[in-house]
Coordinates of C-alpha atoms in Angstrom, one line a residue:
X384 CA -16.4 -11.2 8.9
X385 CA -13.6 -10.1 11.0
X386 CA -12.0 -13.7 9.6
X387 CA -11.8 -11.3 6.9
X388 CA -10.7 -8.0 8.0
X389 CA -8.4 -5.8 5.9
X390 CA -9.4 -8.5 2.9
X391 CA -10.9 -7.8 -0.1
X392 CA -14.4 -9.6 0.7
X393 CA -16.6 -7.0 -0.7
X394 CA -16.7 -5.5 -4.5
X395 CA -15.3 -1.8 -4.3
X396 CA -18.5 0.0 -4.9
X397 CA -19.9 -1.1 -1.3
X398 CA -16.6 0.0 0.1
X399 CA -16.2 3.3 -1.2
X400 CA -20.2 4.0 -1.0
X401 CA -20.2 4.9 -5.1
X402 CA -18.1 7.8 -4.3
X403 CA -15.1 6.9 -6.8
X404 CA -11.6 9.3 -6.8
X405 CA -10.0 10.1 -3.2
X406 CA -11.8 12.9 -1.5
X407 CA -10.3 16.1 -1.8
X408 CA -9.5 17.7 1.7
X409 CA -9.7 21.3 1.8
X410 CA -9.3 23.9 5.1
X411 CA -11.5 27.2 5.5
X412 CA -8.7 28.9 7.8
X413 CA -6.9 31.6 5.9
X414 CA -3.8 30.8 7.9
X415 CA -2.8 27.7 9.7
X416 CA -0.8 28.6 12.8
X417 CA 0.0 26.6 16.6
X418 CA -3.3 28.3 17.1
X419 CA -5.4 26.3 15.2
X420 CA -3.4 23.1 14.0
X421 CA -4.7 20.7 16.3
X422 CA -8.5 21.8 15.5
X423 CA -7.5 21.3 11.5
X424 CA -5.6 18.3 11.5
X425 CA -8.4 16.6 13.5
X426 CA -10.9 17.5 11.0
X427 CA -8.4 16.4 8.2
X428 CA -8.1 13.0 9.6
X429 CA -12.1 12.1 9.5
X430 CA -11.4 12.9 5.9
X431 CA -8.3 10.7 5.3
X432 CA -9.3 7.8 7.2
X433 CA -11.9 6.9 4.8
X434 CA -9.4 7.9 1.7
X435 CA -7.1 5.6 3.4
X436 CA -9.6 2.6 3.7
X437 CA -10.0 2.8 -0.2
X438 CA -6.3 2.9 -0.9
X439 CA -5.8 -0.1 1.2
X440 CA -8.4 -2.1 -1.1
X441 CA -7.0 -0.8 -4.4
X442 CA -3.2 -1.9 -3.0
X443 CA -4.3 -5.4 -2.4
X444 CA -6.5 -5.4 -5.2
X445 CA -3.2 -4.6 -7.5
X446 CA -1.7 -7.3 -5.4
X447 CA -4.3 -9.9 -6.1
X448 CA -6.5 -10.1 -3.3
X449 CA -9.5 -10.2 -5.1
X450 CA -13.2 -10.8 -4.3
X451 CA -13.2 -13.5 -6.6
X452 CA -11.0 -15.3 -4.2
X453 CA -13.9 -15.3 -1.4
X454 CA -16.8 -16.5 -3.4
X455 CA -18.9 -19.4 -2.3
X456 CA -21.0 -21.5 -4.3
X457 CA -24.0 -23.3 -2.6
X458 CA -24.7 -25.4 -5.3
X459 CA -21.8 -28.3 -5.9
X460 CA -19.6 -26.2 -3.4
X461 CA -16.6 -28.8 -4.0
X462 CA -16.2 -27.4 -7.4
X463 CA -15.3 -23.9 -6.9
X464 CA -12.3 -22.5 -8.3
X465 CA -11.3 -19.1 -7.5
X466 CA -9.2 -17.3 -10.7
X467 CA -8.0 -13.8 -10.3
X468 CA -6.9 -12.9 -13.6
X469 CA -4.2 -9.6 -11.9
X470 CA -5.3 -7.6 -15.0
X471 CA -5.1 -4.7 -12.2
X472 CA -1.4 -5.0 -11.8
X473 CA -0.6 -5.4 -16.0
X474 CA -2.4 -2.0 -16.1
X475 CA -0.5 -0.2 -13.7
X476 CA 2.8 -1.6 -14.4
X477 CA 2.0 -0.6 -18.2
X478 CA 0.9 2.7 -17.0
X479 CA 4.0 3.5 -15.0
X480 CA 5.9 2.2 -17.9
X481 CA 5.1 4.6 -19.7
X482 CA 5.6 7.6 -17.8
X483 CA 9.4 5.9 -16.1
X484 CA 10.7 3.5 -18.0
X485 CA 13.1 6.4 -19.1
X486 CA 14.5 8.5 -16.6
X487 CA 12.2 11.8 -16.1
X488 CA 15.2 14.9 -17.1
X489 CA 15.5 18.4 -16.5
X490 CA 16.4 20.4 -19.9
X491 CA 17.5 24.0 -20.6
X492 CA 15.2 26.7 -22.0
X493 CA 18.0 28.8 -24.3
X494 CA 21.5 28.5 -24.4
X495 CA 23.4 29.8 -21.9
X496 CA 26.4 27.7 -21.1
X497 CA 27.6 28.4 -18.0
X498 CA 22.9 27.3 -17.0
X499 CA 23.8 24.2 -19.2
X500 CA 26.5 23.1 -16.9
X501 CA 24.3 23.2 -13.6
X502 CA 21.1 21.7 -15.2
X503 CA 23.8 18.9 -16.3
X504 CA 25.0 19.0 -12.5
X505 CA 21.5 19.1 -11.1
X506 CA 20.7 15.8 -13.3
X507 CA 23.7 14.4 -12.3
X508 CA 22.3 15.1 -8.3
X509 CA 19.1 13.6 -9.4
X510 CA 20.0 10.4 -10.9
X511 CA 22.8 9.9 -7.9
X512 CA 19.7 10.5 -5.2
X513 CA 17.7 7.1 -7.6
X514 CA 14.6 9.7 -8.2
X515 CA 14.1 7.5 -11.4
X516 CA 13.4 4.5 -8.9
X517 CA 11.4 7.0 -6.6
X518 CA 9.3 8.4 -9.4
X519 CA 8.4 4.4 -10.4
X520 CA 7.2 4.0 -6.7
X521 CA 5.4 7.7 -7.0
X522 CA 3.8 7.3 -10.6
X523 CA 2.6 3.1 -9.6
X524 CA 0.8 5.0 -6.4
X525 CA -1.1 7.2 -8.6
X526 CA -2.1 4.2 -11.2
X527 CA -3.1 2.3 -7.9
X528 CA -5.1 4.7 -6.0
X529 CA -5.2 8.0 -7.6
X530 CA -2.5 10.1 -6.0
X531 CA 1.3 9.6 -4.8
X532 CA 3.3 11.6 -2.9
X533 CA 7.4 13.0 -3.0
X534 CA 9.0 13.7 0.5
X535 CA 12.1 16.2 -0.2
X536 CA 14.1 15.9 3.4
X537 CA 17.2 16.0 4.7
X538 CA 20.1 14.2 5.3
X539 CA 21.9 16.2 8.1
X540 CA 24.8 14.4 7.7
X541 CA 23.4 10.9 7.9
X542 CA 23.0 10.2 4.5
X543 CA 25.0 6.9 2.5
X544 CA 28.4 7.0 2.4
X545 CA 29.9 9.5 -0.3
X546 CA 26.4 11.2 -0.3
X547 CA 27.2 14.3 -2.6
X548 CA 23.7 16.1 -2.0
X549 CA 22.2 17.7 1.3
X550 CA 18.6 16.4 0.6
X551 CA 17.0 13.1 0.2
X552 CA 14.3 12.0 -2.2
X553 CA 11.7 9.2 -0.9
X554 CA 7.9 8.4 -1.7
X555 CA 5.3 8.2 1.0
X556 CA 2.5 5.7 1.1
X557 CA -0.5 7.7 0.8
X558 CA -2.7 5.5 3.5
X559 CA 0.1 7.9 5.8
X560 CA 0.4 10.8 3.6
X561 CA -2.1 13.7 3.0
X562 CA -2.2 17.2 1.9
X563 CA -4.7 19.9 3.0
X564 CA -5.5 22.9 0.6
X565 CA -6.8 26.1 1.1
X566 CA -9.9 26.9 -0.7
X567 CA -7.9 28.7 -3.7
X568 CA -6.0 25.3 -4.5
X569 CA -2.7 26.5 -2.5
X570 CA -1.4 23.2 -0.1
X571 CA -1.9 24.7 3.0
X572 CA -0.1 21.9 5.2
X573 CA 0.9 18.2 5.1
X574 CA 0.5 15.5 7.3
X575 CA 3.1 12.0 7.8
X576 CA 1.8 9.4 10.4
X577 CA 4.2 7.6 11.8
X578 CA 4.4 5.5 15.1
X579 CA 6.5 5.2 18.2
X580 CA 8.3 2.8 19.8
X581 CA 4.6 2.3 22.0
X582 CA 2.9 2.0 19.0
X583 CA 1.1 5.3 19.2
X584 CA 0.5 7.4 16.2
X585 CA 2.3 10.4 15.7
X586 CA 1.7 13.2 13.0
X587 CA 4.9 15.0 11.2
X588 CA 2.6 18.2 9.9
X589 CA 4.6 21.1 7.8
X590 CA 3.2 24.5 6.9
X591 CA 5.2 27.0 4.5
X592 CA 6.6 28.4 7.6
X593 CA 6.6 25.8 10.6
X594 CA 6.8 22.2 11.3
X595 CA 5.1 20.4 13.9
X596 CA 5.3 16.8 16.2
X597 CA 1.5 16.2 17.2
X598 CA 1.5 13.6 19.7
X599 CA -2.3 12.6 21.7
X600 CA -3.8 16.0 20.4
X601 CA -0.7 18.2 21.5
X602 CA 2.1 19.8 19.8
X603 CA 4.7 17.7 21.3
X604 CA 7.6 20.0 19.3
X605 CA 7.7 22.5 16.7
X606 CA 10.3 24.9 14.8
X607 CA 10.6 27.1 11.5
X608 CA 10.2 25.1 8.2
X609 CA 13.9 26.2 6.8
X610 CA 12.5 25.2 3.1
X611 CA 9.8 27.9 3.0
X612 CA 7.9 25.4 1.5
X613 CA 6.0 22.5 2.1
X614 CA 8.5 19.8 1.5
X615 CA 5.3 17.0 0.6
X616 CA 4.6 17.3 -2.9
X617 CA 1.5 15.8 -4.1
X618 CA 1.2 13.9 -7.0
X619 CA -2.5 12.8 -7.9
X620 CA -3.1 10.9 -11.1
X621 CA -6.2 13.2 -12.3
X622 CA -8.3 16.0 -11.0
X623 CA -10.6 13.4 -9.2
X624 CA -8.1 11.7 -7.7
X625 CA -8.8 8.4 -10.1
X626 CA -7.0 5.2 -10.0
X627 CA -6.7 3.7 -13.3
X628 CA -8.1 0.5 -11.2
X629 CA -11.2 1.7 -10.2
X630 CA -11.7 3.3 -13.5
X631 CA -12.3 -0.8 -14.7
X632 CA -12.8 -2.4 -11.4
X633 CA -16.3 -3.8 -12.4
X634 CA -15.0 -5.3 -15.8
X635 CA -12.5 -7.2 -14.1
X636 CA -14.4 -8.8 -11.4
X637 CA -16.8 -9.4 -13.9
X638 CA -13.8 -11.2 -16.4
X639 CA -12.8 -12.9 -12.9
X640 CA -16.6 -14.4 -12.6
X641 CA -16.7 -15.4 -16.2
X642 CA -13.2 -16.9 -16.1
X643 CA -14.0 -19.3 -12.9
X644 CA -17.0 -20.1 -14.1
X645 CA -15.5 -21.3 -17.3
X646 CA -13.2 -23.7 -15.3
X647 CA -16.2 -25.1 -12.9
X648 CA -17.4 -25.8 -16.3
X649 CA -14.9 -28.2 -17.6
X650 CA -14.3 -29.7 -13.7
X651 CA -18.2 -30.5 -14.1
X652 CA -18.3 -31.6 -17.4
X653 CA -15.4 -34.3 -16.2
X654 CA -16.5 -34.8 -12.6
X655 CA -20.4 -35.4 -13.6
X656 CA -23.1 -37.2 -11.7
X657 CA -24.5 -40.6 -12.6
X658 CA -28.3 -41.0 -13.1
X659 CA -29.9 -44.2 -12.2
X660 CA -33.2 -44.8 -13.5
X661 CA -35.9 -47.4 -12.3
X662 CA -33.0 -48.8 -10.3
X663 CA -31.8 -49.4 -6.7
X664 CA -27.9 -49.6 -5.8
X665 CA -25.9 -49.2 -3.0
X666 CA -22.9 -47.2 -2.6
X667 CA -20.6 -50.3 -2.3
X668 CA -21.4 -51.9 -4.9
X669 CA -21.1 -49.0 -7.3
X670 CA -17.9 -48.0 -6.2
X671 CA -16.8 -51.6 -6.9
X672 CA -18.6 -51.3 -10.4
X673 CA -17.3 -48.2 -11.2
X674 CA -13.4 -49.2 -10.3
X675 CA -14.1 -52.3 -13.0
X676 CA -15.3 -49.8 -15.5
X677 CA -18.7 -51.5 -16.0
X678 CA -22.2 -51.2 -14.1
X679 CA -24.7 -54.0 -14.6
X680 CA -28.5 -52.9 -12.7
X681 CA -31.8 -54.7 -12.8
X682 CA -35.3 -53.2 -13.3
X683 CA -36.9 -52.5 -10.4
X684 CA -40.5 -53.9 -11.8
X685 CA -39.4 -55.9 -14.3
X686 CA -40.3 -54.6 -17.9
X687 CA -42.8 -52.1 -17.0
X688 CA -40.0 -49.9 -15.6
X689 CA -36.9 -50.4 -17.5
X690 CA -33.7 -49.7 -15.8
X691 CA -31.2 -47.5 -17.0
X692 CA -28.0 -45.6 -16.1
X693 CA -26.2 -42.6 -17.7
X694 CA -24.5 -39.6 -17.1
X695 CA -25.7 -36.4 -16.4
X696 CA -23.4 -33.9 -18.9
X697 CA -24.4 -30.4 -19.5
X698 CA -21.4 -28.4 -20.8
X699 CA -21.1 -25.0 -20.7
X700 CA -20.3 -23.5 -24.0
X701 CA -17.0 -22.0 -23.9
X702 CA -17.3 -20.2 -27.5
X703 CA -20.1 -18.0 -26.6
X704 CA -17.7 -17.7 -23.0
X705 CA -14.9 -16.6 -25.3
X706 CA -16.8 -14.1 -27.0
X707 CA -18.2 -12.3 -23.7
X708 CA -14.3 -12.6 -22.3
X709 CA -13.3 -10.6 -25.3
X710 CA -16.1 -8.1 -25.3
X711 CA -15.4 -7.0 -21.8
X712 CA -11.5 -7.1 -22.6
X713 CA -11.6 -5.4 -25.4
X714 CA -14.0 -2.7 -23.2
X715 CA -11.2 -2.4 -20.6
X716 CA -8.9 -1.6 -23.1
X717 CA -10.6 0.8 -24.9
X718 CA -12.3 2.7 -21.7
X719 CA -8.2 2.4 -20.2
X720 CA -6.1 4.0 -23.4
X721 CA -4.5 0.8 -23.9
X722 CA -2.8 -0.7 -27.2
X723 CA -4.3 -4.2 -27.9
X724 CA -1.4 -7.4 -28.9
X725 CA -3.4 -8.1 -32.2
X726 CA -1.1 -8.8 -34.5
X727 CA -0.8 -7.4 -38.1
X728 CA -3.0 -8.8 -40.7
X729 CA -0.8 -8.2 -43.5
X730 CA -0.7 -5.4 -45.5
X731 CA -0.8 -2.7 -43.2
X732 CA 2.0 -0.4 -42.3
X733 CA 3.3 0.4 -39.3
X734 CA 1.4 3.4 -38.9
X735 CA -1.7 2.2 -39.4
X736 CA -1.1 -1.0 -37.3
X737 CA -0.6 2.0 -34.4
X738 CA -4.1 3.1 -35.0
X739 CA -5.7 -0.5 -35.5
X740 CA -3.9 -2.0 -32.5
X741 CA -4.4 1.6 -30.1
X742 CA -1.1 2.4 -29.9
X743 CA -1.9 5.9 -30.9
X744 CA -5.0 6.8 -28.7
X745 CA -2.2 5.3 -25.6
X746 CA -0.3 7.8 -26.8
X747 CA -2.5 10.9 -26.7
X748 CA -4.0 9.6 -23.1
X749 CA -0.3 9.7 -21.9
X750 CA 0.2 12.6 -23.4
X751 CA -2.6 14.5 -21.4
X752 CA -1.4 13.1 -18.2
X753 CA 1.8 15.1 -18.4
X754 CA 0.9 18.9 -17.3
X755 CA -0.4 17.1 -14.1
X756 CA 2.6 15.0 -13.4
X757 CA 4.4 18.5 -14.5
X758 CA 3.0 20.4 -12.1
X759 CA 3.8 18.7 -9.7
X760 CA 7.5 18.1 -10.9
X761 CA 7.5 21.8 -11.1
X762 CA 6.8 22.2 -7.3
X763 CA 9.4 19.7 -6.3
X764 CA 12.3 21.4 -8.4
X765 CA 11.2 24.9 -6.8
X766 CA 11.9 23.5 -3.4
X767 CA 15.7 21.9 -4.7
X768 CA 16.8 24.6 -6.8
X769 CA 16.0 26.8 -3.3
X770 CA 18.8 24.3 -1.8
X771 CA 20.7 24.7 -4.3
X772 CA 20.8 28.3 -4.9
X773 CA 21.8 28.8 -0.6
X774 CA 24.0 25.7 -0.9
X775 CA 25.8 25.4 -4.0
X776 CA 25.4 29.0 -5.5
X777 CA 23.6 27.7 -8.4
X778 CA 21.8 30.6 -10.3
X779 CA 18.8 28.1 -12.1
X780 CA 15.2 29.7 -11.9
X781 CA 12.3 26.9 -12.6
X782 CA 11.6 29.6 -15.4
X783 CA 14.8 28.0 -17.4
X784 CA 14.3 24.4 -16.6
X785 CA 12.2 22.3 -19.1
X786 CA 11.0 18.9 -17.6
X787 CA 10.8 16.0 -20.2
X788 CA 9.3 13.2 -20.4
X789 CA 11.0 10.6 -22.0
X790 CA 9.5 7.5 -24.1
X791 CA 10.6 4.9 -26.6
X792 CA 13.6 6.4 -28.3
X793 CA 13.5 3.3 -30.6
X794 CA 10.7 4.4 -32.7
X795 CA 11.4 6.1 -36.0
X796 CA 15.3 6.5 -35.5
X797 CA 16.1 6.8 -39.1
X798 CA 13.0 9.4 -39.4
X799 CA 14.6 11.2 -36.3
X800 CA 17.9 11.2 -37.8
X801 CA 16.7 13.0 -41.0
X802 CA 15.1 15.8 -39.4
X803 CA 17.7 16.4 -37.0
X804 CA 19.9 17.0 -40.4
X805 CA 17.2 19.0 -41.9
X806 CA 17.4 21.3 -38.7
X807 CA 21.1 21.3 -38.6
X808 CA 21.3 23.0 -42.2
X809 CA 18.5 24.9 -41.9
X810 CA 20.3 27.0 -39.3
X811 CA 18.5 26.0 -36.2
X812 CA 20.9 25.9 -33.1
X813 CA 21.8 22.8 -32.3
X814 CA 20.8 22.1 -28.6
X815 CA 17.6 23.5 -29.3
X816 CA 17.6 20.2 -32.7
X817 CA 18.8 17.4 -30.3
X818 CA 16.0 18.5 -28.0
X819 CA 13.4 18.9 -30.8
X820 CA 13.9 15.4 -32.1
X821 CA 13.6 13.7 -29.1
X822 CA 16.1 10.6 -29.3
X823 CA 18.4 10.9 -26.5
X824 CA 17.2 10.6 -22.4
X825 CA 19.4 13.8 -21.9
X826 CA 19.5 16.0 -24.8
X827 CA 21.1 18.3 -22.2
X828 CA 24.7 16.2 -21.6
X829 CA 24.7 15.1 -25.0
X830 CA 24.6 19.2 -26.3
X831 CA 27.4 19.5 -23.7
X832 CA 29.7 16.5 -25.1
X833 CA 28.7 17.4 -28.4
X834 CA 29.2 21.0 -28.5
X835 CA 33.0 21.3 -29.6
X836 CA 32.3 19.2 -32.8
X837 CA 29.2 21.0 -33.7
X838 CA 30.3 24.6 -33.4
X839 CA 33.1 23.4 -35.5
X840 CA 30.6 22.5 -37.9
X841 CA 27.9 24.8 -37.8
X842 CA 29.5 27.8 -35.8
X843 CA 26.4 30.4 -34.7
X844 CA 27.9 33.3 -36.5
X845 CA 28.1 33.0 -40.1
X846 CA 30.9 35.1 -41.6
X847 CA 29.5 38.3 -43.1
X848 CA 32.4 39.5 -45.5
X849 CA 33.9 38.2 -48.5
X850 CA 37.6 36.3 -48.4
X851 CA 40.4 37.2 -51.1
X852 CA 39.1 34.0 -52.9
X853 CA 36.0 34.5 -53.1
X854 CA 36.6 37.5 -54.5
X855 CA 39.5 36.4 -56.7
X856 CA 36.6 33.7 -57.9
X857 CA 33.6 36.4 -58.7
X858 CA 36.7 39.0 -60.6
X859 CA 37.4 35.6 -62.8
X860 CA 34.0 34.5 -63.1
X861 CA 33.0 38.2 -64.8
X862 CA 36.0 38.3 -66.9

C-alpha cells in the first residue's frame, strides 16, 4: 500500500468511515485568550486532520485519480482497462458556473447618490483586487469538498504595482484552513498552516482581538488583530459541509465499473480464445497456422472423437449496458439539480423544454444555495467596509449594500426589456427597475451613467400645478 499513499486506492466510504460532510469543529471556552490557545488549537487539529484527509481525496478525485484506475482483474488480467469517466470535475465546474461565471456585485438598497458613488467605487476596488477570479477558486472548493475559505489581509505596502487598495483578497486551501466556533455558531478563531524554511509547521491563528504565531506548541509571537474581526471567512457549501462530489460519489464509481467493463468486453470479444477439441497441437505450429489464416488438425482417435476447432465468443451485451449507464446518469443528474442535454422533441416551447430537460429544478437548487454563499459574503464586506470607513472615509453600512448574484443575462432579453418599460411608466424609480429586471452585471454603474438621461425623462417629482396652456386648452375646450 504505501506504493499507493496519498492515492485514491480505496472507494470514499472506507475513507471517511460513512461519516459524509466535513466535521464541524466547535470550542466549549467562552473566550479564547494566550491562556488557553495552545490547549484549543491542539484539540482543533485532531479534528481537522481527519477533515483534511477527506478533502485530499475529493481534490484528486475532481482531478481524476480515481479508484477505477487501481483495479485488478484476476481473471484475463491483460485485459483490463481502467476508464475514469471525470464526471466529478463537469459537476463542479457546472456548479461554480453557475454561482461566477458573472462577476458576484455589490448593489444599493435606496437611492442616495452620494452611497451610489462609493458602492460604484467599492465595485470598482473589488473587481481591480480579481475577487471574481478568487470567488471561482472559493465557490470550486465548496463544490469539491464542502467548504472554501476567503483570506482578507494586507498589503502593507507590498502589494503589485499601482495597487489602489490597502487589503488583499486570496482563497485558502481548506486541507490548511479551518475555523473554530463557539457553541452559539459565532467563529471563535481561525487557524492557517503554513511551513518554514525547515519544514516545520507553523499555525497563523486570529481571534476577534489578537493574532498569534504558534510554533512547537508555543506562541512564538502575538499582537492585536487591528480588523476586530476574524479576517478568515468561511465559506461551506451547505450546513453539513457537503461536496456536491460525495453527494454522487457511489454512482460514478459505479458508471466507472460499468464503463470499463463495457470496453474489456469488446477487447474480449476481438482478442478471444481458440478451443481445440479432440485435438493435440503445439504452440509452433499454430502460431505458424494462424499467421496463414488457416488451421488444419487431426482427430485424435480417429472417428470416434472428431476433431474440431473454434472460437470461444461470448459478447457482452452493450444495449442492456447502455440502459444501466443511463439509469445511473440520469440518477446523478436528478439527485445533483442538473439540466439534462436532451434535445427538444418538437413541439415544445422553450419553457417547457426548461422543465423537461431540468433546467428549472437547476435553477431553484441554485437558488437555495445563495443565503449561504450570502452570509458569508456578508461577513467579508463587514470586515472591508471597516477599512474603508478608517481609510477612505466611506460612510457604507452592510445595512445598504445588496449582494447579487448574477446569471445568464441572455435569457428572455426582449421579455426583460418590456417590463423594464412597464416599470418605467408606471412610476417606479428607475435604479430600483434596472435592478428589478435583472439584465445588467452592475445595475449599480449603469443607474450612475444612465442617470442624466432618465431624470430627463422620467424626473421624480411630477409637476403639481397647471401651465398657462394647459389652462388656455381646458377654457377652450369648455367654451
Amino acid at each position: 500500500m504505501y506504493r499507493y499513499a496519498h492515492k485514491n486506492v480505496r472507494p470514499f466510504s472506507a475513507v471517511c468511515q460513512n461519516n459524509y460532510g466535513r466535521q464541524v469543529i466547535f470550542t466549549r471556552k467562552r473566550q479564547i485568550t494566550k491562556n488557553n490557545i495552545i490547549e484549543e488549537l491542539n484539540k482543533a487539529l485532531v479534528i481537522h486532520e481527519q477533515n483534511a484527509i477527506e478533502i485530499e481525496y475529493l481534490d484528486r478525485y475532481y482531478r481524476g485519480d480515481q479508484p477505477i484506475l487501481y483495479r485488478q482483474k484476476v481473471n484475463r488480467p491483460e485485459i483490463n482497462n481502467k476508464i475514469a469517466v471525470n464526471l466529478a470535475y463537469e459537476l463542479v465546474e457546472r456548479k461554480t458556473a453557475e454561482m461566477c461565471a458573472e462577476p458576484i456585485q455589490y448593489v444599493l438598497r435606496g437611492t442616495d447618490n452620494h452611497k451610489s458613488e462609493e458602492i460604484t467605487q467599492l465595485n470598482i476596488t473589488m473587481d481591480s483586487e480579481s475577487k471574481q477570479e478568487c470567488d471561482i477558486d472559493i465557490h470550486r472548493w465548496r463544490s469539491i469538498c464542502g467548504t472554501g475559505y476567503r483570506f482578507i489581509g494586507n498589503d502593507d505596502g507590498q502589494g503589485q504595482l499601482l495597487d489602489e487598495s490597502d487589503f488583499s483578497l486570496s482563497s485558502e486551501n481548506p486541507m490548511y484552513t479551518f475555523v473554530v466556533y463557539y457553541s452559539n455558531g459565532r467563529p471563535a478563531f481561525s487557524c492557517q498552516i503554513g511551513e518554514d524554511e525547515n519544514g516545520a509547521d507553523i499555525y497563523y491563528v486570529f481571534t476577534d482581538n489578537e493574532w498569534f504565531d504558534v510554533r512547537n506548541d508555543k506562541i512564538y509571537a502575538s499582537g492585536i488583530n487591528g480588523n476586530r474581526a476574524i479576517p478568515v471567512i468561511e465559506y461551506p457549501n451547505n450546513a453539513r459541509r457537503l461536496s456536491d462530489i460525495e453527494m454522487t460519489i457511489a454512482i460514478t464509481d459505479a458508471i466507472n465499473v460499468l464503463t470499463s467493463d463495457r470496453i474489456n468486453g469488446v477487447e474480449q470479444f476481438v482478442s478471444a480464445w481458440v478451443k481445440f477439441v479432440n485435438c493435440e497441437i503445439d504452440i509452433d505450429t499454430f502460431r505458424k497456422m494462424r499467421q496463414e489464416g488457416a488451421l488444419v488438425v487431426k482427430s485424435n482417435n480417429g472417428s470416434d472423437n472428431k476433431a474440431d476447432v473454434d472460437v470461444m465468443t461470448s459478447e457482452l451485451n452493450q444495449t442492456e449496458g447502455q440502459v444501466v449507464f443511463t439509469d445511473l446518469f440520469e440518477r446523478f443528474l436528478s439527485i445533483q439539480g442538473l439540466a439534462n442535454r436532451q434535445g427538444n422533441t418538437g413541439g415544445d416551447t422553450g419553457s417547457a423544454v426548461e422543465l423537461r430537460n431540468g433546467h428549472y429544478d437547476a435553477g431553484l437548487r441554485t437558488a437555495i444555495n445563495e443565503p449561504i454563499l450570502k452570509k458569508s459574503e456578508r461577513m467579508a464586506l463587514r470586515l472591508i467596509l471597516n477599512r474603508l470607513r478608517i481609510n477612505k472615509g466611506f460612510t457604507l453600512m452592510p445595512s445598504d449594500v445588496e449582494i447579487h448574484i448574477n446569471h445568464n443575462k441572455l435569457d428572455n432579453m426582449l421579455v426583460k426589456a418590456e417590463v423594464f418599460e412597464i416599470l418605467l411608466r408606471c412610476g417606479i424609480n428607475y435604479k430600483r427597475a434596472v435592478k428589478t429586471i435583472d439584465m445588467f452585471s452592475d445595475p449599480e454603474q449603469v443607474a450612475l451613467e444612465s442617470a442624466k438621461r432618465m431624470e430627463m425623462l422620467f424626473p421624480e417629482e411630477q409637476p403639481t400645478t397647471a401651465t398657462p396652456n394647459n389652462n388656455n386648452n381646458d377654457k377652450t375646450a369648455d367654451e
